[in-house]
Amino acid sequence: MAKERTLSIIKPDGVRRNLVGTVVNRFESNGLQVIGMKMIHLSQKEAEGFYAVHKERPFFGSLVDYMTSGPIVVQVLEGESAISKNREIMGATNPEQAAEGTIRKEFAVSLEQNTVHGSDAPETAATEIAYFFSETELVNPVL
Ligand code: ADP
Ligand code: MG
């Protein structure tokens, strides 16, 4: 196993319902360490850019509206197999299909408002981290 970094977002429904600490706890108690974190409110352009891969999908406009509807918490998680481990902790995209005990199963409001984002591969993790963080904003992990 190799140490990896991944981008995590606590989406507007999670921030709005005071779930920041709860979500971060899931990562920390599963061996992932937060090495960068900030709360931001995405502009429409920023949200469109972040989700550019989905721009032809029918839900794109609604997704951008939702992601700009309130503040989000963006964070970089580091740890062994951080990319797949984060996806495991999050659960499937659709909360109805998410495994018991996952963040999306327990907290998601809907398929769209599913509380968290996580990078899906090393290349997307690198791109997504760079979308929000400069290297100097990421601390040296203690673990
Ligand atoms: P994931 O976030 O699990 O990587 P996707 O990359 O497929 O999932 O989709 C990005 C986000 O777009 C999802 O997390 C969800 O918020 C939203 N989304 C995906 N599919 C749909 C859909 N069919 N209807 C509405 N929103 C969707
Ligand atoms: Mg995705």
PDB file of C-alpha atoms and ligand atoms in Angstrom:
ATOM      1  CA  MET A   1       0.000   0.000   0.000  1.00  0.00           C
ATOM      2  CA  ALA A   2       1.132   3.512  -0.719  1.00  0.00           C
ATOM      3  CA  LYS A   3       0.478   6.801   0.938  1.00  0.00           C
ATOM      4  CA  GLU A   4      -1.819   8.951  -1.182  1.00  0.00           C
ATOM      5  CA  ARG A   5      -3.557  12.301  -1.093  1.00  0.00           C
ATOM      6  CA  THR A   6      -7.153  12.874  -2.095  1.00  0.00           C
ATOM      7  CA  LEU A   7      -9.542  15.809  -2.275  1.00  0.00           C
ATOM      8  CA  SER A   8     -12.594  15.704  -0.050  1.00  0.00           C
ATOM      9  CA  ILE A   9     -15.466  18.188  -0.035  1.00  0.00           C
ATOM     10  CA  ILE A  10     -18.166  18.530   2.580  1.00  0.00           C
ATOM     11  CA  LYS A  11     -20.976  19.754   0.335  1.00  0.00           C
ATOM     12  CA  PRO A  12     -23.506  22.509   1.188  1.00  0.00           C
ATOM     13  CA  ASP A  13     -26.056  20.092   2.710  1.00  0.00           C
ATOM     14  CA  GLY A  14     -23.416  18.823   5.127  1.00  0.00           C
ATOM     15  CA  VAL A  15     -22.184  22.264   6.176  1.00  0.00           C
ATOM     16  CA  ARG A  16     -25.770  23.559   6.484  1.00  0.00           C
ATOM     17  CA  ARG A  17     -26.723  20.717   8.844  1.00  0.00           C
ATOM     18  CA  ASN A  18     -23.650  21.184  11.092  1.00  0.00           C
ATOM     19  CA  LEU A  19     -22.049  17.915  10.015  1.00  0.00           C
ATOM     20  CA  VAL A  20     -18.491  19.195   9.477  1.00  0.00           C
ATOM     21  CA  GLY A  21     -17.100  17.695  12.683  1.00  0.00           C
ATOM     22  CA  THR A  22     -19.024  14.452  12.246  1.00  0.00           C
ATOM     23  CA  VAL A  23     -17.687  13.960   8.719  1.00  0.00           C
ATOM     24  CA  VAL A  24     -14.097  14.876   9.609  1.00  0.00           C
ATOM     25  CA  ASN A  25     -14.275  12.421  12.500  1.00  0.00           C
ATOM     26  CA  ARG A  26     -15.100   9.600  10.076  1.00  0.00           C
ATOM     27  CA  PHE A  27     -11.904  10.313   8.152  1.00  0.00           C
ATOM     28  CA  GLU A  28      -9.687  10.750  11.207  1.00  0.00           C
ATOM     29  CA  SER A  29     -10.965   7.638  12.958  1.00  0.00           C
ATOM     30  CA  ASN A  30     -10.268   5.626   9.809  1.00  0.00           C
ATOM     31  CA  GLY A  31      -6.625   6.662   9.590  1.00  0.00           C
ATOM     32  CA  LEU A  32      -6.891   9.535   7.136  1.00  0.00           C
ATOM     33  CA  GLN A  33      -5.254  12.789   8.162  1.00  0.00           C
ATOM     34  CA  VAL A  34      -6.392  16.285   7.197  1.00  0.00           C
ATOM     35  CA  ILE A  35      -3.342  18.101   5.763  1.00  0.00           C
ATOM     36  CA  GLY A  36      -5.222  21.105   4.309  1.00  0.00           C
ATOM     37  CA  MET A  37      -8.656  22.548   4.947  1.00  0.00           C
ATOM     38  CA  LYS A  38     -10.721  25.646   4.168  1.00  0.00           C
ATOM     39  CA  MET A  39     -14.313  26.796   4.034  1.00  0.00           C
ATOM     40  CA  ILE A  40     -15.269  28.532   0.804  1.00  0.00           C
ATOM     41  CA  HIS A  41     -18.385  29.514  -1.141  1.00  0.00           C
ATOM     42  CA  LEU A  42     -17.984  28.507  -4.788  1.00  0.00           C
ATOM     43  CA  SER A  43     -18.879  30.911  -7.585  1.00  0.00           C
ATOM     44  CA  GLN A  44     -20.839  29.499 -10.519  1.00  0.00           C
ATOM     45  CA  LYS A  45     -17.669  29.533 -12.664  1.00  0.00           C
ATOM     46  CA  GLU A  46     -15.678  27.666 -10.003  1.00  0.00           C
ATOM     47  CA  ALA A  47     -18.379  25.002  -9.591  1.00  0.00           C
ATOM     48  CA  GLU A  48     -18.712  24.581 -13.371  1.00  0.00           C
ATOM     49  CA  GLY A  49     -14.938  24.220 -13.668  1.00  0.00           C
ATOM     50  CA  PHE A  50     -14.714  21.680 -10.882  1.00  0.00           C
ATOM     51  CA  TYR A  51     -17.466  19.508 -12.374  1.00  0.00           C
ATOM     52  CA  ALA A  52     -16.496  20.130 -16.031  1.00  0.00           C
ATOM     53  CA  VAL A  53     -16.315  16.364 -16.632  1.00  0.00           C
ATOM     54  CA  HIS A  54     -20.098  16.240 -16.082  1.00  0.00           C
ATOM     55  CA  LYS A  55     -21.025  19.243 -18.240  1.00  0.00           C
ATOM     56  CA  GLU A  56     -22.984  17.193 -20.791  1.00  0.00           C
ATOM     57  CA  ARG A  57     -24.974  15.346 -18.119  1.00  0.00           C
ATOM     58  CA  PRO A  58     -28.642  16.298 -17.583  1.00  0.00           C
ATOM     59  CA  PHE A  59     -28.037  17.023 -13.891  1.00  0.00           C
ATOM     60  CA  PHE A  60     -25.121  19.440 -14.493  1.00  0.00           C
ATOM     61  CA  GLY A  61     -27.067  22.711 -14.094  1.00  0.00           C
ATOM     62  CA  SER A  62     -28.817  21.520 -10.976  1.00  0.00           C
ATOM     63  CA  LEU A  63     -25.533  20.208  -9.515  1.00  0.00           C
ATOM     64  CA  VAL A  64     -23.846  23.586 -10.057  1.00  0.00           C
ATOM     65  CA  ASP A  65     -26.815  25.415  -8.463  1.00  0.00           C
ATOM     66  CA  TYR A  66     -26.648  23.113  -5.472  1.00  0.00           C
ATOM     67  CA  MET A  67     -22.855  23.333  -5.057  1.00  0.00           C
ATOM     68  CA  THR A  68     -23.081  27.145  -5.077  1.00  0.00           C
ATOM     69  CA  SER A  69     -26.082  27.237  -2.681  1.00  0.00           C
ATOM     70  CA  GLY A  70     -23.931  27.618   0.441  1.00  0.00           C
ATOM     71  CA  PRO A  71     -20.433  27.244   1.845  1.00  0.00           C
ATOM     72  CA  ILE A  72     -18.468  24.025   1.485  1.00  0.00           C
ATOM     73  CA  VAL A  73     -15.413  22.656   3.277  1.00  0.00           C
ATOM     74  CA  VAL A  74     -12.614  21.511   0.977  1.00  0.00           C
ATOM     75  CA  GLN A  75      -9.895  19.380   2.479  1.00  0.00           C
ATOM     76  CA  VAL A  76      -6.927  17.288   1.475  1.00  0.00           C
ATOM     77  CA  LEU A  77      -6.759  13.896   3.159  1.00  0.00           C
ATOM     78  CA  GLU A  78      -3.565  11.884   3.338  1.00  0.00           C
ATOM     79  CA  GLY A  79      -2.998   8.259   4.293  1.00  0.00           C
ATOM     80  CA  GLU A  80      -2.520   4.718   3.026  1.00  0.00           C
ATOM     81  CA  SER A  81      -4.673   4.236  -0.098  1.00  0.00           C
ATOM     82  CA  ALA A  82      -6.404   7.520   0.761  1.00  0.00           C
ATOM     83  CA  ILE A  83      -8.316   7.701  -2.540  1.00  0.00           C
ATOM     84  CA  SER A  84     -10.094   4.346  -2.285  1.00  0.00           C
ATOM     85  CA  LYS A  85     -10.347   4.504   1.504  1.00  0.00           C
ATOM     86  CA  ASN A  86     -12.147   7.857   1.298  1.00  0.00           C
ATOM     87  CA  ARG A  87     -14.557   6.487  -1.335  1.00  0.00           C
ATOM     88  CA  GLU A  88     -15.244   3.538   0.951  1.00  0.00           C
ATOM     89  CA  ILE A  89     -15.960   5.785   3.943  1.00  0.00           C
ATOM     90  CA  MET A  90     -18.227   7.968   1.759  1.00  0.00           C
ATOM     91  CA  GLY A  91     -20.288   5.131   0.259  1.00  0.00           C
ATOM     92  CA  ALA A  92     -21.933   4.886  -3.160  1.00  0.00           C
ATOM     93  CA  THR A  93     -23.026   8.044  -5.021  1.00  0.00           C
ATOM     94  CA  ASN A  94     -26.684   7.149  -4.573  1.00  0.00           C
ATOM     95  CA  PRO A  95     -27.400   6.940  -0.826  1.00  0.00           C
ATOM     96  CA  GLU A  96     -30.009   4.255  -1.482  1.00  0.00           C
ATOM     97  CA  GLN A  97     -27.183   2.044  -2.753  1.00  0.00           C
ATOM     98  CA  ALA A  98     -24.618   3.096  -0.140  1.00  0.00           C
ATOM     99  CA  ALA A  99     -23.451   0.492   2.387  1.00  0.00           C
ATOM    100  CA  GLU A 100     -24.494   0.664   6.021  1.00  0.00           C
ATOM    101  CA  GLY A 101     -22.239   2.827   8.124  1.00  0.00           C
ATOM    102  CA  THR A 102     -21.058   5.030   5.264  1.00  0.00           C
ATOM    103  CA  ILE A 103     -21.403   8.823   5.343  1.00  0.00           C
ATOM    104  CA  ARG A 104     -23.796   8.910   2.395  1.00  0.00           C
ATOM    105  CA  LYS A 105     -25.976   6.125   3.777  1.00  0.00           C
ATOM    106  CA  GLU A 106     -26.298   7.898   7.116  1.00  0.00           C
ATOM    107  CA  PHE A 107     -26.418  11.546   6.105  1.00  0.00           C
ATOM    108  CA  ALA A 108     -27.168  12.119   2.395  1.00  0.00           C
ATOM    109  CA  VAL A 109     -30.389  13.968   1.600  1.00  0.00           C
ATOM    110  CA  SER A 110     -30.658  12.667  -1.990  1.00  0.00           C
ATOM    111  CA  LEU A 111     -28.617  11.421  -4.945  1.00  0.00           C
ATOM    112  CA  GLU A 112     -27.616  15.027  -5.663  1.00  0.00           C
ATOM    113  CA  GLN A 113     -27.287  16.289  -2.091  1.00  0.00           C
ATOM    114  CA  ASN A 114     -25.044  13.456  -0.996  1.00  0.00           C
ATOM    115  CA  THR A 115     -22.994  15.327   1.624  1.00  0.00           C
ATOM    116  CA  VAL A 116     -19.462  14.560   0.425  1.00  0.00           C
ATOM    117  CA  HIS A 117     -17.220  14.500  -2.617  1.00  0.00           C
ATOM    118  CA  GLY A 118     -14.087  12.390  -2.991  1.00  0.00           C
ATOM    119  CA  SER A 119     -11.600  12.091  -5.854  1.00  0.00           C
ATOM    120  CA  ASP A 120     -11.943   8.833  -7.786  1.00  0.00           C
ATOM    121  CA  ALA A 121      -8.380   8.179  -9.073  1.00  0.00           C
ATOM    122  CA  PRO A 122      -4.777   9.412  -8.656  1.00  0.00           C
ATOM    123  CA  GLU A 123      -4.979  11.715 -11.701  1.00  0.00           C
ATOM    124  CA  THR A 124      -8.254  13.329 -10.640  1.00  0.00           C
ATOM    125  CA  ALA A 125      -6.980  13.637  -7.054  1.00  0.00           C
ATOM    126  CA  ALA A 126      -3.933  15.592  -8.250  1.00  0.00           C
ATOM    127  CA  THR A 127      -6.043  17.867 -10.469  1.00  0.00           C
ATOM    128  CA  GLU A 128      -8.730  18.420  -7.839  1.00  0.00           C
ATOM    129  CA  ILE A 129      -6.228  19.160  -5.047  1.00  0.00           C
ATOM    130  CA  ALA A 130      -4.493  21.723  -7.286  1.00  0.00           C
ATOM    131  CA  TYR A 131      -7.907  23.263  -8.091  1.00  0.00           C
ATOM    132  CA  PHE A 132      -8.250  24.414  -4.471  1.00  0.00           C
ATOM    133  CA  PHE A 133      -4.821  24.300  -2.799  1.00  0.00           C
ATOM    134  CA  SER A 134      -1.287  25.467  -3.473  1.00  0.00           C
ATOM    135  CA  GLU A 135       1.467  23.171  -2.218  1.00  0.00           C
ATOM    136  CA  THR A 136       2.373  25.676   0.543  1.00  0.00           C
ATOM    137  CA  GLU A 137      -1.158  25.358   1.990  1.00  0.00           C
ATOM    138  CA  LEU A 138      -0.628  21.654   2.706  1.00  0.00           C
ATOM    139  CA  VAL A 139       1.141  20.871   5.967  1.00  0.00           C
ATOM    140  CA  ASN A 140       3.574  18.071   6.651  1.00  0.00           C
ATOM    141  CA  PRO A 141       1.558  15.276   8.188  1.00  0.00           C
ATOM    142  CA  VAL A 142       2.380  14.121  11.701  1.00  0.00           C
ATOM    143  CA  LEU A 143       1.425  10.487  11.115  1.00  0.00           C
TER     144      LEU A 143
HETATM  145  P1  ADP B   1     -19.351  10.742  -7.130  1.00  0.00           P
HETATM  146  O1  ADP B   1     -19.550  12.040  -6.377  1.00  0.00           O
HETATM  147  O2  ADP B   1     -19.731   9.550  -6.289  1.00  0.00           O
HETATM  148  O3  ADP B   1     -17.976  10.612  -7.734  1.00  0.00           O
HETATM  149  P2  ADP B   1     -20.334  11.355  -9.807  1.00  0.00           P
HETATM  150  O4  ADP B   1     -18.949  11.821 -10.115  1.00  0.00           O
HETATM  151  O5  ADP B   1     -20.951  10.372 -10.732  1.00  0.00           O
HETATM  152  O6  ADP B   1     -20.416  10.740  -8.326  1.00  0.00           O
HETATM  153  O7  ADP B   1     -21.308  12.608  -9.743  1.00  0.00           O
HETATM  154  C1  ADP B   1     -20.894  13.813  -9.139  1.00  0.00           C
HETATM  155  C2  ADP B   1     -22.022  14.334  -8.290  1.00  0.00           C
HETATM  156  O8  ADP B   1     -23.117  14.711  -9.119  1.00  0.00           O
HETATM  157  C3  ADP B   1     -22.634  13.330  -7.307  1.00  0.00           C
HETATM  158  O9  ADP B   1     -21.887  13.199  -6.118  1.00  0.00           O
HETATM  159  C4  ADP B   1     -23.995  13.927  -7.067  1.00  0.00           C
HETATM  160  O10 ADP B   1     -23.933  15.044  -6.173  1.00  0.00           O
HETATM  161  C5  ADP B   1     -24.353  14.444  -8.464  1.00  0.00           C
HETATM  162  N1  ADP B   1     -25.085  13.455  -9.274  1.00  0.00           N
HETATM  163  C6  ADP B   1     -24.575  12.340  -9.856  1.00  0.00           C
HETATM  164  N2  ADP B   1     -25.524  11.681 -10.550  1.00  0.00           N
HETATM  165  C7  ADP B   1     -26.664  12.386 -10.394  1.00  0.00           C
HETATM  166  C8  ADP B   1     -28.012  12.236 -10.872  1.00  0.00           C
HETATM  167  N3  ADP B   1     -28.362  11.209 -11.651  1.00  0.00           N
HETATM  168  N4  ADP B   1     -28.926  13.172 -10.513  1.00  0.00           N
HETATM  169  C9  ADP B   1     -28.578  14.220  -9.740  1.00  0.00           C
HETATM  170  N5  ADP B   1     -27.330  14.439  -9.259  1.00  0.00           N
HETATM  171  C10 ADP B   1     -26.388  13.530  -9.580  1.00  0.00           C
HETATM  172 MG    MG B   2     -17.068  11.694  -9.234  1.00  0.00          MG
END
